[in-house]
mmCIF file of C-alpha atoms and ligand atoms in Angstrom:
data_model
loop_
_atom_site.group_PDB
_atom_site.id
_atom_site.type_symbol
_atom_site.label_atom_id
_atom_site.label_comp_id
_atom_site.label_asym_id
_atom_site.label_seq_id
_atom_site.Cartn_x
_atom_site.Cartn_y
_atom_site.Cartn_z
ATOM 1 C CA MET A 1 -2.367 -6.706 -11.785
ATOM 2 C CA THR A 2 -1.488 -9.714 -9.699
ATOM 3 C CA ASN A 3 -4.029 -11.722 -7.703
ATOM 4 C CA LYS A 4 -1.403 -12.980 -5.309
ATOM 5 C CA LEU A 5 -1.279 -12.255 -1.578
ATOM 6 C CA LEU A 6 0.532 -8.932 -1.261
ATOM 7 C CA PHE A 7 3.371 -7.957 1.062
ATOM 8 C CA ILE A 8 4.112 -4.333 0.369
ATOM 9 C CA ALA A 9 7.150 -2.822 2.083
ATOM 10 C CA ASN A 10 6.851 0.908 2.676
ATOM 11 C CA TRP A 11 10.330 2.120 3.591
ATOM 12 C CA LYS A 12 9.182 5.721 4.069
ATOM 13 C CA MET A 13 12.149 8.139 4.467
ATOM 14 C CA PHE A 14 14.563 5.392 5.460
ATOM 15 C CA GLY A 15 17.283 3.469 3.678
ATOM 16 C CA ASP A 16 20.564 4.050 1.879
ATOM 17 C CA LEU A 17 22.840 2.126 -0.452
ATOM 18 C CA LYS A 18 24.001 -0.030 2.448
ATOM 19 C CA SER A 19 20.509 -1.199 3.257
ATOM 20 C CA LEU A 20 20.172 -2.493 -0.288
ATOM 21 C CA LYS A 21 22.398 -5.419 0.624
ATOM 22 C CA SER A 22 19.942 -6.599 3.230
ATOM 23 C CA ILE A 23 17.235 -7.322 0.670
ATOM 24 C CA LYS A 24 19.228 -10.170 -0.877
ATOM 25 C CA SER A 25 17.635 -12.638 1.535
ATOM 26 C CA VAL A 26 14.188 -11.394 0.500
ATOM 27 C CA THR A 27 14.924 -11.718 -3.228
ATOM 28 C CA ASN A 28 16.145 -15.275 -2.600
ATOM 29 C CA LEU A 29 12.957 -16.090 -0.741
ATOM 30 C CA SER A 30 10.789 -14.676 -3.520
ATOM 31 C CA ASN A 31 12.325 -17.115 -6.007
ATOM 32 C CA LYS A 32 11.436 -20.210 -3.994
ATOM 33 C CA ASN A 33 8.552 -22.340 -5.236
ATOM 34 C CA LYS A 34 6.883 -22.206 -1.874
ATOM 35 C CA TYR A 35 6.425 -18.458 -2.207
ATOM 36 C CA LYS A 36 5.139 -18.441 -5.777
ATOM 37 C CA ASN A 37 1.668 -17.431 -4.642
ATOM 38 C CA ILE A 38 2.681 -14.241 -2.935
ATOM 39 C CA LYS A 39 3.857 -10.922 -4.359
ATOM 40 C CA ILE A 40 6.412 -8.806 -2.568
ATOM 41 C CA ILE A 41 6.518 -5.152 -3.548
ATOM 42 C CA TYR A 42 9.247 -2.815 -2.293
ATOM 43 C CA CYS A 43 8.483 0.890 -2.056
ATOM 44 C CA PRO A 44 11.806 2.548 -1.190
ATOM 45 C CA PRO A 45 12.474 6.307 -1.179
ATOM 46 C CA TYR A 46 12.938 7.874 -4.633
ATOM 47 C CA THR A 47 16.715 7.914 -4.151
ATOM 48 C CA LEU A 48 16.805 4.119 -4.179
ATOM 49 C CA LEU A 49 14.113 3.331 -6.758
ATOM 50 C CA ASN A 50 16.526 2.659 -9.581
ATOM 51 C CA ASN A 51 18.772 0.534 -7.360
ATOM 52 C CA PHE A 52 15.818 -1.548 -6.245
ATOM 53 C CA VAL A 53 14.633 -2.087 -9.810
ATOM 54 C CA ILE A 54 18.091 -3.355 -10.767
ATOM 55 C CA LYS A 55 18.556 -5.418 -7.632
ATOM 56 C CA THR A 56 15.198 -7.195 -7.952
ATOM 57 C CA ARG A 57 15.432 -7.851 -11.692
ATOM 58 C CA ASN A 58 15.946 -11.603 -11.360
ATOM 59 C CA SER A 59 13.394 -12.104 -8.656
ATOM 60 C CA ASN A 60 9.615 -12.159 -8.251
ATOM 61 C CA ILE A 61 9.697 -8.823 -6.475
ATOM 62 C CA ASP A 62 8.143 -5.674 -7.923
ATOM 63 C CA VAL A 63 9.011 -2.105 -7.057
ATOM 64 C CA GLY A 64 6.871 0.940 -6.347
ATOM 65 C CA ALA A 65 7.312 4.603 -5.478
ATOM 66 C CA GLN A 66 5.866 6.216 -2.361
ATOM 67 C CA ASN A 67 4.155 9.121 -4.111
ATOM 68 C CA CYS A 68 4.096 11.021 -7.397
ATOM 69 C CA HIS A 69 3.197 14.460 -8.698
ATOM 70 C CA HIS A 70 -0.157 14.925 -10.418
ATOM 71 C CA GLU A 71 1.462 16.200 -13.594
ATOM 72 C CA ILE A 72 1.893 13.139 -15.735
ATOM 73 C CA ASN A 73 5.077 13.945 -17.663
ATOM 74 C CA THR A 74 7.451 16.777 -16.842
ATOM 75 C CA GLY A 75 7.098 20.347 -15.632
ATOM 76 C CA PRO A 76 8.369 23.137 -13.412
ATOM 77 C CA TYR A 77 7.683 21.347 -10.120
ATOM 78 C CA THR A 78 10.808 21.534 -7.989
ATOM 79 C CA GLY A 79 11.340 18.474 -5.848
ATOM 80 C CA SER A 80 8.636 16.421 -7.524
ATOM 81 C CA ILE A 81 8.632 13.257 -9.585
ATOM 82 C CA SER A 82 5.998 12.330 -12.163
ATOM 83 C CA SER A 83 4.251 9.027 -12.706
ATOM 84 C CA THR A 84 5.863 8.725 -16.148
ATOM 85 C CA MET A 85 9.317 9.097 -14.600
ATOM 86 C CA ILE A 86 8.501 6.358 -12.116
ATOM 87 C CA LYS A 87 7.152 4.088 -14.837
ATOM 88 C CA LYS A 88 10.162 4.670 -17.074
ATOM 89 C CA LEU A 89 12.479 3.625 -14.257
ATOM 90 C CA GLY A 90 10.829 0.222 -14.233
ATOM 91 C CA ALA A 91 8.622 0.566 -11.172
ATOM 92 C CA LYS A 92 5.094 -0.829 -11.444
ATOM 93 C CA TYR A 93 3.362 0.614 -8.406
ATOM 94 C CA VAL A 94 2.913 3.888 -6.575
ATOM 95 C CA ILE A 95 1.529 4.605 -3.102
ATOM 96 C CA ILE A 96 -0.927 7.499 -3.183
ATOM 97 C CA GLY A 97 -2.791 9.148 -0.325
ATOM 98 C CA HIS A 98 -0.638 7.926 2.543
ATOM 99 C CA SER A 99 -1.744 9.587 5.769
ATOM 100 C CA GLU A 100 1.756 10.984 6.326
ATOM 101 C CA ASN A 101 1.306 12.960 3.094
ATOM 102 C CA ARG A 102 -2.298 13.844 3.870
ATOM 103 C CA PHE A 103 -0.990 15.208 7.177
ATOM 104 C CA ASP A 104 1.451 17.348 5.202
ATOM 105 C CA GLY A 105 -1.381 18.951 3.273
ATOM 106 C CA GLU A 106 -2.260 16.503 0.524
ATOM 107 C CA THR A 107 -6.004 16.772 -0.119
ATOM 108 C CA ASN A 108 -8.529 14.322 -1.569
ATOM 109 C CA ASN A 109 -8.489 16.516 -4.666
ATOM 110 C CA ASN A 110 -4.657 16.282 -5.019
ATOM 111 C CA ILE A 111 -4.903 12.562 -4.478
ATOM 112 C CA ASN A 112 -7.549 12.222 -7.170
ATOM 113 C CA LYS A 113 -5.313 14.027 -9.707
ATOM 114 C CA LYS A 114 -2.358 11.846 -8.756
ATOM 115 C CA ILE A 115 -4.393 8.675 -9.184
ATOM 116 C CA HIS A 116 -5.506 9.799 -12.653
ATOM 117 C CA SER A 117 -1.894 10.509 -13.527
ATOM 118 C CA ALA A 118 -0.641 7.160 -12.217
ATOM 119 C CA ILE A 119 -3.281 5.181 -14.090
ATOM 120 C CA SER A 120 -2.539 7.069 -17.309
ATOM 121 C CA SER A 121 1.106 6.078 -16.843
ATOM 122 C CA ASN A 122 0.022 2.490 -16.456
ATOM 123 C CA LEU A 123 1.128 2.237 -12.834
ATOM 124 C CA ASN A 124 -0.789 0.243 -10.250
ATOM 125 C CA VAL A 125 -1.962 2.409 -7.377
ATOM 126 C CA ILE A 126 -1.748 1.555 -3.696
ATOM 127 C CA PHE A 127 -4.475 3.921 -2.540
ATOM 128 C CA CYS A 128 -4.302 4.616 1.201
ATOM 129 C CA ILE A 129 -7.379 5.452 3.214
ATOM 130 C CA GLY A 130 -7.976 5.576 6.938
ATOM 131 C CA GLU A 131 -9.411 7.546 9.822
ATOM 132 C CA ASN A 132 -7.429 9.360 12.487
ATOM 133 C CA LEU A 133 -7.982 9.043 16.219
ATOM 134 C CA PHE A 134 -10.177 12.139 16.442
ATOM 135 C CA GLN A 135 -12.435 10.834 13.693
ATOM 136 C CA LYS A 136 -12.567 7.393 15.283
ATOM 137 C CA ARG A 137 -13.476 8.840 18.675
ATOM 138 C CA ASN A 138 -16.193 10.936 17.090
ATOM 139 C CA LYS A 139 -17.541 7.894 15.301
ATOM 140 C CA ILE A 140 -17.252 9.411 11.834
ATOM 141 C CA THR A 141 -14.898 6.755 10.458
ATOM 142 C CA ASN A 142 -17.281 5.499 7.793
ATOM 143 C CA ASN A 143 -18.061 8.985 6.538
ATOM 144 C CA VAL A 144 -14.369 9.811 6.366
ATOM 145 C CA LEU A 145 -13.598 6.633 4.446
ATOM 146 C CA LYS A 146 -16.492 7.216 2.079
ATOM 147 C CA LYS A 147 -15.309 10.758 1.372
ATOM 148 C CA GLN A 148 -11.733 9.576 0.797
ATOM 149 C CA ILE A 149 -12.903 6.880 -1.613
ATOM 150 C CA TYR A 150 -15.454 8.973 -3.526
ATOM 151 C CA SER A 151 -13.259 12.080 -3.824
ATOM 152 C CA GLY A 152 -10.025 10.203 -4.382
ATOM 153 C CA LEU A 153 -11.556 8.167 -7.171
ATOM 154 C CA LYS A 154 -13.625 10.903 -8.802
ATOM 155 C CA LYS A 155 -14.010 10.221 -12.523
ATOM 156 C CA ILE A 156 -12.192 6.910 -12.214
ATOM 157 C CA LYS A 157 -14.186 4.254 -14.035
ATOM 158 C CA LYS A 158 -12.226 1.084 -13.386
ATOM 159 C CA ILE A 159 -10.489 -0.108 -10.250
ATOM 160 C CA ASP A 160 -8.554 -2.977 -11.780
ATOM 161 C CA LYS A 161 -5.281 -1.079 -11.198
ATOM 162 C CA ILE A 162 -6.118 0.010 -7.665
ATOM 163 C CA ILE A 163 -5.239 -1.675 -4.404
ATOM 164 C CA PHE A 164 -7.126 -0.148 -1.490
ATOM 165 C CA ALA A 165 -4.893 0.035 1.576
ATOM 166 C CA TYR A 166 -6.889 0.487 4.759
ATOM 167 C CA GLU A 167 -4.572 2.108 7.273
ATOM 168 C CA PRO A 168 -6.140 3.562 10.412
ATOM 169 C CA VAL A 169 -3.895 6.574 11.071
ATOM 170 C CA TRP A 170 -3.837 5.924 14.824
ATOM 171 C CA SER A 171 -2.472 2.460 14.133
ATOM 172 C CA ILE A 172 0.522 3.490 12.026
ATOM 173 C CA GLY A 173 3.764 3.080 13.938
ATOM 174 C CA THR A 174 1.991 2.825 17.282
ATOM 175 C CA GLY A 175 1.730 -0.928 17.785
ATOM 176 C CA LYS A 176 -2.030 -0.554 18.123
ATOM 177 C CA VAL A 177 -4.179 -2.739 15.888
ATOM 178 C CA LEU A 178 -7.923 -3.409 15.771
ATOM 179 C CA THR A 179 -9.070 -6.845 16.842
ATOM 180 C CA ASN A 180 -9.735 -9.190 13.931
ATOM 181 C CA LYS A 181 -13.456 -8.915 14.585
ATOM 182 C CA GLU A 182 -13.348 -5.108 14.398
ATOM 183 C CA LEU A 183 -11.057 -5.155 11.386
ATOM 184 C CA ILE A 184 -13.235 -7.591 9.436
ATOM 185 C CA LYS A 185 -16.278 -5.466 10.201
ATOM 186 C CA GLN A 186 -14.485 -2.362 8.913
ATOM 187 C CA ILE A 187 -13.197 -4.108 5.783
ATOM 188 C CA ILE A 188 -16.718 -5.286 4.954
ATOM 189 C CA ILE A 189 -18.015 -1.721 5.308
ATOM 190 C CA ILE A 190 -15.221 -0.398 3.048
ATOM 191 C CA LYS A 191 -15.991 -3.051 0.445
ATOM 192 C CA LYS A 192 -19.652 -2.029 0.535
ATOM 193 C CA ILE A 193 -18.736 1.614 -0.042
ATOM 194 C CA ILE A 194 -16.517 0.644 -2.981
ATOM 195 C CA LYS A 195 -19.115 -1.726 -4.399
ATOM 196 C CA ASN A 196 -21.729 1.018 -4.385
ATOM 197 C CA LYS A 197 -19.511 3.166 -6.576
ATOM 198 C CA PHE A 198 -17.898 0.452 -8.692
ATOM 199 C CA LYS A 199 -20.602 -2.100 -9.249
ATOM 200 C CA ASN A 200 -19.534 -5.639 -10.159
ATOM 201 C CA GLN A 201 -15.835 -4.804 -10.109
ATOM 202 C CA LYS A 202 -13.276 -6.880 -8.297
ATOM 203 C CA ILE A 203 -12.012 -5.221 -5.121
ATOM 204 C CA LYS A 204 -8.484 -5.653 -3.860
ATOM 205 C CA ILE A 205 -7.926 -4.487 -0.297
ATOM 206 C CA ILE A 206 -4.976 -4.769 2.049
ATOM 207 C CA TYR A 207 -4.401 -3.771 5.667
ATOM 208 C CA GLY A 208 -1.632 -1.556 7.019
ATOM 209 C CA GLY A 209 -0.771 -0.231 10.474
ATOM 210 C CA SER A 210 1.764 -1.769 12.864
ATOM 211 C CA VAL A 211 1.866 -5.141 11.103
ATOM 212 C CA ASN A 212 4.772 -7.048 12.664
ATOM 213 C CA ASN A 213 6.135 -10.538 13.195
ATOM 214 C CA GLN A 214 4.140 -10.873 16.426
ATOM 215 C CA ASN A 215 0.639 -9.871 15.384
ATOM 216 C CA ILE A 216 0.842 -11.474 11.927
ATOM 217 C CA ASP A 217 -0.245 -14.836 13.381
ATOM 218 C CA ILE A 218 -3.575 -13.229 14.202
ATOM 219 C CA LEU A 219 -3.881 -10.880 11.231
ATOM 220 C CA LYS A 220 -3.236 -13.643 8.711
ATOM 221 C CA GLN A 221 -6.496 -15.277 9.744
ATOM 222 C CA ILE A 222 -8.459 -12.486 8.089
ATOM 223 C CA LYS A 223 -9.639 -13.886 4.782
ATOM 224 C CA GLU A 224 -11.317 -10.640 3.709
ATOM 225 C CA ILE A 225 -7.976 -8.992 2.836
ATOM 226 C CA ASN A 226 -5.481 -9.503 0.016
ATOM 227 C CA GLY A 227 -2.323 -8.691 1.930
ATOM 228 C CA PHE A 228 -0.474 -6.141 4.002
ATOM 229 C CA LEU A 229 1.216 -2.768 3.760
ATOM 230 C CA ILE A 230 4.134 -2.895 6.140
ATOM 231 C CA GLY A 231 6.178 0.089 7.294
ATOM 232 C CA GLY A 232 8.640 -0.219 10.169
ATOM 233 C CA ALA A 233 8.859 -4.010 10.195
ATOM 234 C CA SER A 234 9.665 -4.177 6.473
ATOM 235 C CA GLN A 235 12.893 -2.227 6.845
ATOM 236 C CA ASN A 236 14.456 -5.139 8.661
ATOM 237 C CA SER A 237 14.742 -8.069 6.231
ATOM 238 C CA LYS A 238 14.734 -10.639 9.014
ATOM 239 C CA LYS A 239 11.480 -9.322 10.445
ATOM 240 C CA PHE A 240 9.977 -8.910 6.979
ATOM 241 C CA ILE A 241 10.819 -12.511 6.061
ATOM 242 C CA ASP A 242 9.455 -13.653 9.382
ATOM 243 C CA ILE A 243 6.132 -11.970 8.606
ATOM 244 C CA ILE A 244 5.985 -13.615 5.171
ATOM 245 C CA LYS A 245 6.937 -17.053 6.458
ATOM 246 C CA LYS A 246 4.479 -16.927 9.331
ATOM 247 C CA THR A 247 1.695 -15.973 6.933
ATOM 248 C CA ILE A 248 2.432 -18.763 4.486
ATOM 249 C CA ASN A 249 3.235 -21.570 6.905
HETATM 250 P P1 PGA B 301 3.839 0.803 10.124
HETATM 251 O O1 PGA B 301 3.548 1.716 8.828
HETATM 252 O O2 PGA B 301 3.816 -0.628 9.662
HETATM 253 O O3 PGA B 301 5.208 1.239 10.580
HETATM 254 O O4 PGA B 301 2.775 1.085 11.108
HETATM 255 C C1 PGA B 301 2.615 1.353 7.874
HETATM 256 C C2 PGA B 301 2.481 2.426 6.850
HETATM 257 O O5 PGA B 301 2.565 3.613 7.201
HETATM 258 O O6 PGA B 301 2.310 2.145 5.654
#
């Protein structure tokens, strides 16, 4: 997996064939020398995965899916897509454990099975963790994160294909972000939890939750993270480019 600074675009349930055109400016940017040290990863809805793989072929951009089924190959699972299917399409990444899916009933156990499946298919996993507002208010954030990490990664031995995405649920789509001081403190705690389970292994961790072209000037100062998972602001190429440029310049 890459060691570059990550800019992962999570398009959620947005986007159609028309919106594909708008990524041209991002593919152009990715090919410039100046941006050689970053990695842009687009995670569009399933319906556009193939189009994105084709469209980004001559660029430095990689593509990922937003979820997968736990069954690795094929099976009678209406509406689902397996990690092998995603891999065969040419995608290299998959988001697993996003809070919007956890909210819909995805459990730590489901997530664990999906992560096993993704790794067996040789996909890199963007593993989302984060506390909700209730948990934050009740000061159980660290326990929640620990449970998500330990259960989600049960029987996983190596984390070289895992990117931890810390996304406080209350921060997603709300414009609310922790201060850098609070965020650094939380990232250090998460790294400690991971280190306890995966001794001496390299940890890759990114931040997600209302990252935009305004707060990036502040967020980019955090050296403890390896990049960003960006939802709303990544669906607009101008804003997405702005975020990347402001981080690099
Ligand atoms: P947001 O979403 O940037 O719109 O807050 C982030 C995410 O859900 O991954």
